[in-house]
Amino acid sequence: DAGVTQSPTHLIKTRGQQVTLRCSPISGHKSVSWYQQVLGQGPQFIFQYYEKEERGRGNFPDRFSARQFPNYSSELNVNALLLGDSALYLCASSFSVWTDSISRTLSGELFFGEGSRLTVL
Amino acid sequence: QKEVEQDPGPLSVPEGAIVSLNCTYSNSAFQYFMWYRQYSRKGPELLMYTYSSGNKEDGRFTAQVDKSSKYISLFIRDSQPSDSATYLCATANDYKLSFGAGTTVTVRA
């Protein structure tokens, strides 16, 4: 079975431009999350979507937006790019959303794609 | 204050050594604790998770959580060159994971 797939794998943009990153989750997974990983740091949470609804948003400006489609794929959009937006953008899918009520199991376990590496010049 | 603090290293050990990795976290409400492994230019993959305090063992890997001191540990026994990677600790809270900065480990053959 295919894992989480992301496109494009690499891209270069200039300041002020806009970018759209795409993610296809593992078949059967209904939740998609987006994380930003700056070089030398751990991933930072941006968004989670479940069943096409936003379930959570991290501490990112409104320039960042996302959506989930009926087939559970997702797009992350970043407007008015800044140099500081240069990072690896990771998409992760899970069968369901994480919650303590799920009998201490990891049905909310996140499976990460290989990421889209964005360079802003 | 970051939710999860992790020494970024780097850490270099000879093959066969025990690797010890540590993190601290700030929110006592956290209940789930994970360790992810990330190879260069790849996404993170889940190694192990624990619920609340205690130990969990999986082959050469042992994860420990001490909630009284808010301390998370990962031990790798009989380390192999293939264990060379960045190891990320994380806590789960509702809809998101909070990651440490990651520790880069190199196991020398």
PDB file of N, CA, C and O in Angstrom, chain A residues 4-64:
ATOM      1  N   VAL A   4       1.882   8.009   2.696  1.00  0.00           N
ATOM      2  CA  VAL A   4       1.463   9.384   2.481  1.00  0.00           C
ATOM      3  C   VAL A   4       2.330   9.978   1.369  1.00  0.00           C
ATOM      4  O   VAL A   4       3.559   9.879   1.430  1.00  0.00           O
ATOM      5  N   THR A   5       1.697  10.539   0.366  1.00  0.00           N
ATOM      6  CA  THR A   5       2.450  11.128  -0.734  1.00  0.00           C
ATOM      7  C   THR A   5       2.258  12.630  -0.751  1.00  0.00           C
ATOM      8  O   THR A   5       1.135  13.125  -0.530  1.00  0.00           O
ATOM      9  N   GLN A   6       3.357  13.341  -1.003  1.00  0.00           N
ATOM     10  CA  GLN A   6       3.330  14.791  -1.018  1.00  0.00           C
ATOM     11  C   GLN A   6       3.950  15.303  -2.316  1.00  0.00           C
ATOM     12  O   GLN A   6       4.870  14.694  -2.861  1.00  0.00           O
ATOM     13  N   SER A   7       3.416  16.424  -2.778  1.00  0.00           N
ATOM     14  CA  SER A   7       3.987  17.061  -3.969  1.00  0.00           C
ATOM     15  C   SER A   7       3.863  18.576  -3.853  1.00  0.00           C
ATOM     16  O   SER A   7       2.938  19.070  -3.187  1.00  0.00           O
ATOM     17  N   PRO A   8       4.800  19.304  -4.455  1.00  0.00           N
ATOM     18  CA  PRO A   8       6.057  18.804  -5.010  1.00  0.00           C
ATOM     19  C   PRO A   8       7.040  18.444  -3.897  1.00  0.00           C
ATOM     20  O   PRO A   8       6.819  18.767  -2.743  1.00  0.00           O
ATOM     21  N   THR A   9       8.119  17.766  -4.252  1.00  0.00           N
ATOM     22  CA  THR A   9       9.101  17.394  -3.246  1.00  0.00           C
ATOM     23  C   THR A   9      10.025  18.568  -2.924  1.00  0.00           C
ATOM     24  O   THR A   9      10.479  18.699  -1.783  1.00  0.00           O
ATOM     25  N   HIS A  10      10.323  19.353  -3.922  1.00  0.00           N
ATOM     26  CA  HIS A  10      11.166  20.533  -3.732  1.00  0.00           C
ATOM     27  C   HIS A  10      10.587  21.682  -4.543  1.00  0.00           C
ATOM     28  O   HIS A  10      10.064  21.459  -5.638  1.00  0.00           O
ATOM     29  N   LEU A  11      10.693  22.890  -4.017  1.00  0.00           N
ATOM     30  CA  LEU A  11      10.322  24.045  -4.796  1.00  0.00           C
ATOM     31  C   LEU A  11      11.005  25.281  -4.255  1.00  0.00           C
ATOM     32  O   LEU A  11      11.317  25.354  -3.058  1.00  0.00           O
ATOM     33  N   ILE A  12      11.229  26.215  -5.174  1.00  0.00           N
ATOM     34  CA  ILE A  12      11.871  27.473  -4.829  1.00  0.00           C
ATOM     35  C   ILE A  12      10.944  28.603  -5.228  1.00  0.00           C
ATOM     36  O   ILE A  12      10.425  28.637  -6.340  1.00  0.00           O
ATOM     37  N   LYS A  13      10.712  29.505  -4.290  1.00  0.00           N
ATOM     38  CA  LYS A  13       9.852  30.663  -4.518  1.00  0.00           C
ATOM     39  C   LYS A  13      10.601  31.925  -4.078  1.00  0.00           C
ATOM     40  O   LYS A  13      11.613  31.861  -3.385  1.00  0.00           O
ATOM     41  N   THR A  14      10.068  33.056  -4.475  1.00  0.00           N
ATOM     42  CA  THR A  14      10.627  34.323  -4.015  1.00  0.00           C
ATOM     43  C   THR A  14       9.667  34.980  -3.039  1.00  0.00           C
ATOM     44  O   THR A  14       8.462  34.643  -2.993  1.00  0.00           O
ATOM     45  N   ARG A  15      10.195  35.881  -2.256  1.00  0.00           N
ATOM     46  CA  ARG A  15       9.378  36.569  -1.263  1.00  0.00           C
ATOM     47  C   ARG A  15       8.143  37.209  -1.894  1.00  0.00           C
ATOM     48  O   ARG A  15       8.211  37.774  -2.982  1.00  0.00           O
ATOM     49  N   GLY A  16       7.029  37.093  -1.218  1.00  0.00           N
ATOM     50  CA  GLY A  16       5.787  37.672  -1.694  1.00  0.00           C
ATOM     51  C   GLY A  16       4.941  36.739  -2.537  1.00  0.00           C
ATOM     52  O   GLY A  16       3.750  37.000  -2.733  1.00  0.00           O
ATOM     53  N   GLN A  17       5.563  35.663  -3.045  1.00  0.00           N
ATOM     54  CA  GLN A  17       4.791  34.731  -3.853  1.00  0.00           C
ATOM     55  C   GLN A  17       3.899  33.852  -2.988  1.00  0.00           C
ATOM     56  O   GLN A  17       3.942  33.893  -1.750  1.00  0.00           O
ATOM     57  N   GLN A  18       3.098  33.053  -3.666  1.00  0.00           N
ATOM     58  CA  GLN A  18       2.179  32.136  -2.992  1.00  0.00           C
ATOM     59  C   GLN A  18       2.559  30.701  -3.387  1.00  0.00           C
ATOM     60  O   GLN A  18       3.089  30.468  -4.468  1.00  0.00           O
ATOM     61  N   VAL A  19       2.294  29.760  -2.496  1.00  0.00           N
ATOM     62  CA  VAL A  19       2.624  28.366  -2.774  1.00  0.00           C
ATOM     63  C   VAL A  19       1.488  27.459  -2.320  1.00  0.00           C
ATOM     64  O   VAL A  19       0.790  27.765  -1.342  1.00  0.00           O
ATOM     65  N   THR A  20       1.283  26.393  -3.078  1.00  0.00           N
ATOM     66  CA  THR A  20       0.300  25.360  -2.709  1.00  0.00           C
ATOM     67  C   THR A  20       0.993  24.015  -2.653  1.00  0.00           C
ATOM     68  O   THR A  20       1.655  23.604  -3.615  1.00  0.00           O
ATOM     69  N   LEU A  21       0.873  23.357  -1.521  1.00  0.00           N
ATOM     70  CA  LEU A  21       1.453  22.034  -1.311  1.00  0.00           C
ATOM     71  C   LEU A  21       0.322  21.022  -1.208  1.00  0.00           C
ATOM     72  O   LEU A  21      -0.727  21.315  -0.632  1.00  0.00           O
ATOM     73  N   ARG A  22       0.567  19.830  -1.747  1.00  0.00           N
ATOM     74  CA  ARG A  22      -0.488  18.833  -1.830  1.00  0.00           C
ATOM     75  C   ARG A  22      -0.116  17.549  -1.092  1.00  0.00           C
ATOM     76  O   ARG A  22       1.060  17.188  -1.011  1.00  0.00           O
ATOM     77  N   CYS A  23      -1.135  16.880  -0.592  1.00  0.00           N
ATOM     78  CA  CYS A  23      -0.926  15.681   0.209  1.00  0.00           C
ATOM     79  C   CYS A  23      -2.037  14.671  -0.060  1.00  0.00           C
ATOM     80  O   CYS A  23      -3.221  15.030  -0.063  1.00  0.00           O
ATOM     81  N   SER A  24      -1.639  13.425  -0.284  1.00  0.00           N
ATOM     82  CA  SER A  24      -2.594  12.326  -0.392  1.00  0.00           C
ATOM     83  C   SER A  24      -2.372  11.384   0.776  1.00  0.00           C
ATOM     84  O   SER A  24      -1.268  10.847   0.938  1.00  0.00           O
ATOM     85  N   PRO A  25      -3.387  11.161   1.599  1.00  0.00           N
ATOM     86  CA  PRO A  25      -3.215  10.316   2.779  1.00  0.00           C
ATOM     87  C   PRO A  25      -3.198   8.841   2.420  1.00  0.00           C
ATOM     88  O   PRO A  25      -3.502   8.466   1.283  1.00  0.00           O
ATOM     89  N   ILE A  26      -2.843   8.041   3.387  1.00  0.00           N
ATOM     90  CA  ILE A  26      -2.929   6.593   3.234  1.00  0.00           C
ATOM     91  C   ILE A  26      -4.399   6.217   3.018  1.00  0.00           C
ATOM     92  O   ILE A  26      -5.294   6.797   3.647  1.00  0.00           O
ATOM     93  N   SER A  27      -4.628   5.252   2.140  1.00  0.00           N
ATOM     94  CA  SER A  27      -5.991   4.832   1.851  1.00  0.00           C
ATOM     95  C   SER A  27      -6.702   4.417   3.128  1.00  0.00           C
ATOM     96  O   SER A  27      -6.186   3.619   3.927  1.00  0.00           O
ATOM     97  N   GLY A  28      -7.906   4.967   3.332  1.00  0.00           N
ATOM     98  CA  GLY A  28      -8.673   4.639   4.529  1.00  0.00           C
ATOM     99  C   GLY A  28      -8.485   5.637   5.659  1.00  0.00           C
ATOM    100  O   GLY A  28      -9.265   5.628   6.621  1.00  0.00           O
ATOM    101  N   HIS A  29      -7.461   6.458   5.571  1.00  0.00           N
ATOM    102  CA  HIS A  29      -7.246   7.485   6.602  1.00  0.00           C
ATOM    103  C   HIS A  29      -8.099   8.706   6.301  1.00  0.00           C
ATOM    104  O   HIS A  29      -8.148   9.176   5.167  1.00  0.00           O
ATOM    105  N   LYS A  30      -8.727   9.233   7.344  1.00  0.00           N
ATOM    106  CA  LYS A  30      -9.650  10.342   7.162  1.00  0.00           C
ATOM    107  C   LYS A  30      -9.132  11.662   7.725  1.00  0.00           C
ATOM    108  O   LYS A  30      -9.762  12.696   7.565  1.00  0.00           O
ATOM    109  N   SER A  31      -8.005  11.602   8.401  1.00  0.00           N
ATOM    110  CA  SER A  31      -7.450  12.804   9.014  1.00  0.00           C
ATOM    111  C   SER A  31      -6.107  13.139   8.393  1.00  0.00           C
ATOM    112  O   SER A  31      -5.281  12.254   8.152  1.00  0.00           O
ATOM    113  N   VAL A  32      -5.901  14.433   8.141  1.00  0.00           N
ATOM    114  CA  VAL A  32      -4.633  14.921   7.611  1.00  0.00           C
ATOM    115  C   VAL A  32      -4.160  16.069   8.494  1.00  0.00           C
ATOM    116  O   VAL A  32      -4.945  16.950   8.865  1.00  0.00           O
ATOM    117  N   SER A  33      -2.876  16.025   8.827  1.00  0.00           N
ATOM    118  CA  SER A  33      -2.261  17.105   9.606  1.00  0.00           C
ATOM    119  C   SER A  33      -1.084  17.662   8.835  1.00  0.00           C
ATOM    120  O   SER A  33      -0.436  16.943   8.065  1.00  0.00           O
ATOM    121  N   TRP A  34      -0.808  18.932   9.060  1.00  0.00           N
ATOM    122  CA  TRP A  34       0.337  19.593   8.437  1.00  0.00           C
ATOM    123  C   TRP A  34       1.278  20.096   9.524  1.00  0.00           C
ATOM    124  O   TRP A  34       0.836  20.656  10.541  1.00  0.00           O
ATOM    125  N   TYR A  35       2.576  19.895   9.289  1.00  0.00           N
ATOM    126  CA  TYR A  35       3.607  20.357  10.203  1.00  0.00           C
ATOM    127  C   TYR A  35       4.691  21.075   9.401  1.00  0.00           C
ATOM    128  O   TYR A  35       4.986  20.720   8.259  1.00  0.00           O
ATOM    129  N   GLN A  36       5.308  22.061  10.045  1.00  0.00           N
ATOM    130  CA  GLN A  36       6.439  22.776   9.459  1.00  0.00           C
ATOM    131  C   GLN A  36       7.693  22.410  10.236  1.00  0.00           C
ATOM    132  O   GLN A  36       7.705  22.486  11.467  1.00  0.00           O
ATOM    133  N   GLN A  37       8.743  21.996   9.524  1.00  0.00           N
ATOM    134  CA  GLN A  37       9.992  21.656  10.191  1.00  0.00           C
ATOM    135  C   GLN A  37      11.105  22.533   9.622  1.00  0.00           C
ATOM    136  O   GLN A  37      11.581  22.320   8.508  1.00  0.00           O
ATOM    137  N   VAL A  38      11.519  23.488  10.415  1.00  0.00           N
ATOM    138  CA  VAL A  38      12.652  24.336  10.060  1.00  0.00           C
ATOM    139  C   VAL A  38      13.932  23.560  10.356  1.00  0.00           C
ATOM    140  O   VAL A  38      13.988  22.767  11.302  1.00  0.00           O
ATOM    141  N   LEU A  39      14.960  23.790   9.562  1.00  0.00           N
ATOM    142  CA  LEU A  39      16.219  23.060   9.690  1.00  0.00           C
ATOM    143  C   LEU A  39      16.734  23.119  11.118  1.00  0.00           C
ATOM    144  O   LEU A  39      16.848  24.198  11.715  1.00  0.00           O
ATOM    145  N   GLY A  40      17.014  21.950  11.677  1.00  0.00           N
ATOM    146  CA  GLY A  40      17.568  21.878  13.025  1.00  0.00           C
ATOM    147  C   GLY A  40      16.538  21.907  14.134  1.00  0.00           C
ATOM    148  O   GLY A  40      16.910  21.910  15.313  1.00  0.00           O
ATOM    149  N   GLN A  41      15.261  21.930  13.776  1.00  0.00           N
ATOM    150  CA  GLN A  41      14.200  21.961  14.782  1.00  0.00           C
ATOM    151  C   GLN A  41      13.232  20.807  14.568  1.00  0.00           C
ATOM    152  O   GLN A  41      13.221  20.168  13.519  1.00  0.00           O
ATOM    153  N   GLY A  42      12.415  20.568  15.568  1.00  0.00           N
ATOM    154  CA  GLY A  42      11.378  19.566  15.435  1.00  0.00           C
ATOM    155  C   GLY A  42      10.180  20.120  14.680  1.00  0.00           C
ATOM    156  O   GLY A  42      10.024  21.337  14.542  1.00  0.00           O
ATOM    157  N   PRO A  43       9.331  19.252  14.160  1.00  0.00           N
ATOM    158  CA  PRO A  43       8.134  19.716  13.447  1.00  0.00           C
ATOM    159  C   PRO A  43       7.222  20.533  14.352  1.00  0.00           C
ATOM    160  O   PRO A  43       7.063  20.228  15.532  1.00  0.00           O
ATOM    161  N   GLN A  44       6.623  21.567  13.759  1.00  0.00           N
ATOM    162  CA  GLN A  44       5.665  22.421  14.469  1.00  0.00           C
ATOM    163  C   GLN A  44       4.297  22.260  13.828  1.00  0.00           C
ATOM    164  O   GLN A  44       4.152  22.350  12.612  1.00  0.00           O
ATOM    165  N   PHE A  45       3.290  22.067  14.649  1.00  0.00           N
ATOM    166  CA  PHE A  45       1.938  21.818  14.178  1.00  0.00           C
ATOM    167  C   PHE A  45       1.342  23.047  13.510  1.00  0.00           C
ATOM    168  O   PHE A  45       1.417  24.161  14.060  1.00  0.00           O
ATOM    169  N   ILE A  46       0.735  22.827  12.324  1.00  0.00           N
ATOM    170  CA  ILE A  46       0.076  23.926  11.617  1.00  0.00           C
ATOM    171  C   ILE A  46      -1.444  23.726  11.630  1.00  0.00           C
ATOM    172  O   ILE A  46      -2.191  24.594  12.082  1.00  0.00           O
ATOM    173  N   PHE A  47      -1.906  22.595  11.085  1.00  0.00           N
ATOM    174  CA  PHE A  47      -3.339  22.325  10.985  1.00  0.00           C
ATOM    175  C   PHE A  47      -3.598  20.823  11.160  1.00  0.00           C
ATOM    176  O   PHE A  47      -2.744  19.999  10.868  1.00  0.00           O
ATOM    177  N   GLN A  48      -4.834  20.510  11.598  1.00  0.00           N
ATOM    178  CA  GLN A  48      -5.364  19.176  11.447  1.00  0.00           C
ATOM    179  C   GLN A  48      -6.760  19.253  10.860  1.00  0.00           C
ATOM    180  O   GLN A  48      -7.574  20.084  11.296  1.00  0.00           O
ATOM    181  N   TYR A  49      -7.023  18.396   9.904  1.00  0.00           N
ATOM    182  CA  TYR A  49      -8.348  18.265   9.306  1.00  0.00           C
ATOM    183  C   TYR A  49      -8.837  16.833   9.488  1.00  0.00           C
ATOM    184  O   TYR A  49      -8.060  15.875   9.384  1.00  0.00           O
ATOM    185  N   TYR A  50     -10.125  16.717   9.783  1.00  0.00           N
ATOM    186  CA  TYR A  50     -10.752  15.411   9.904  1.00  0.00           C
ATOM    187  C   TYR A  50     -12.122  15.473   9.277  1.00  0.00           C
ATOM    188  O   TYR A  50     -12.908  16.371   9.605  1.00  0.00           O
ATOM    189  N   GLU A  51     -12.378  14.564   8.381  1.00  0.00           N
ATOM    190  CA  GLU A  51     -13.657  14.559   7.670  1.00  0.00           C
ATOM    191  C   GLU A  51     -13.966  15.938   7.080  1.00  0.00           C
ATOM    192  O   GLU A  51     -15.080  16.460   7.215  1.00  0.00           O
ATOM    193  N   LYS A  52     -12.938  16.538   6.511  1.00  0.00           N
ATOM    194  CA  LYS A  52     -13.057  17.798   5.765  1.00  0.00           C
ATOM    195  C   LYS A  52     -13.287  19.017   6.653  1.00  0.00           C
ATOM    196  O   LYS A  52     -13.506  20.125   6.133  1.00  0.00           O
ATOM    197  N   GLU A  53     -13.211  18.850   7.947  1.00  0.00           N
ATOM    198  CA  GLU A  53     -13.374  19.985   8.852  1.00  0.00           C
ATOM    199  C   GLU A  53     -12.074  20.251   9.610  1.00  0.00           C
ATOM    200  O   GLU A  53     -11.384  19.315  10.013  1.00  0.00           O
ATOM    201  N   GLU A  54     -11.786  21.523   9.833  1.00  0.00           N
ATOM    202  CA  GLU A  54     -10.599  21.879  10.604  1.00  0.00           C
ATOM    203  C   GLU A  54     -10.825  21.523  12.067  1.00  0.00           C
ATOM    204  O   GLU A  54     -11.789  21.990  12.682  1.00  0.00           O
ATOM    205  N   ARG A  55      -9.924  20.721  12.623  1.00  0.00           N
ATOM    206  CA  ARG A  55     -10.059  20.300  14.009  1.00  0.00           C
ATOM    207  C   ARG A  55      -9.075  21.013  14.926  1.00  0.00           C
ATOM    208  O   ARG A  55      -9.253  21.012  16.154  1.00  0.00           O
ATOM    209  N   GLY A  56      -8.035  21.574  14.336  1.00  0.00           N
ATOM    210  CA  GLY A  56      -7.060  22.263  15.154  1.00  0.00           C
ATOM    211  C   GLY A  56      -6.166  23.134  14.299  1.00  0.00           C
ATOM    212  O   GLY A  56      -5.931  22.835  13.122  1.00  0.00           O
ATOM    213  N   ARG A  57      -5.688  24.211  14.910  1.00  0.00           N
ATOM    214  CA  ARG A  57      -4.798  25.140  14.219  1.00  0.00           C
ATOM    215  C   ARG A  57      -3.679  25.527  15.156  1.00  0.00           C
ATOM    216  O   ARG A  57      -3.920  25.825  16.337  1.00  0.00           O
ATOM    217  N   GLY A  58      -2.461  25.524  14.643  1.00  0.00           N
ATOM    218  CA  GLY A  58      -1.313  25.923  15.449  1.00  0.00           C
ATOM    219  C   GLY A  58      -1.109  27.426  15.411  1.00  0.00           C
ATOM    220  O   GLY A  58      -1.911  28.174  14.840  1.00  0.00           O
ATOM    221  N   ASN A  59      -0.027  27.858  16.004  1.00  0.00           N
ATOM    222  CA  ASN A  59       0.264  29.282  16.129  1.00  0.00           C
ATOM    223  C   ASN A  59       0.970  29.786  14.871  1.00  0.00           C
ATOM    224  O   ASN A  59       2.159  30.099  14.893  1.00  0.00           O
ATOM    225  N   PHE A  60       0.242  29.841  13.789  1.00  0.00           N
ATOM    226  CA  PHE A  60       0.752  30.335  12.522  1.00  0.00           C
ATOM    227  C   PHE A  60      -0.140  31.471  12.036  1.00  0.00           C
ATOM    228  O   PHE A  60      -1.336  31.485  12.310  1.00  0.00           O
ATOM    229  N   PRO A  61       0.435  32.419  11.278  1.00  0.00           N
ATOM    230  CA  PRO A  61      -0.365  33.569  10.803  1.00  0.00           C
ATOM    231  C   PRO A  61      -1.408  33.149   9.785  1.00  0.00           C
ATOM    232  O   PRO A  61      -1.383  32.034   9.243  1.00  0.00           O
ATOM    233  N   ASP A  62      -2.309  34.073   9.520  1.00  0.00           N
ATOM    234  CA  ASP A  62      -3.414  33.802   8.593  1.00  0.00           C
ATOM    235  C   ASP A  62      -2.944  33.600   7.158  1.00  0.00           C
ATOM    236  O   ASP A  62      -3.737  33.204   6.296  1.00  0.00           O
ATOM    237  N   ARG A  63      -1.680  33.868   6.900  1.00  0.00           N
ATOM    238  CA  ARG A  63      -1.138  33.597   5.559  1.00  0.00           C
ATOM    239  C   ARG A  63      -1.165  32.094   5.246  1.00  0.00           C
ATOM    240  O   ARG A  63      -1.093  31.701   4.089  1.00  0.00           O
ATOM    241  N   PHE A  64      -1.256  31.315   6.287  1.00  0.00           N
ATOM    242  CA  PHE A  64      -1.311  29.860   6.140  1.00  0.00           C
ATOM    243  C   PHE A  64      -2.770  29.422   6.150  1.00  0.00           C
ATOM    244  O   PHE A  64      -3.533  29.795   7.059  1.00  0.00           O
TER     245      PHE A  64
END
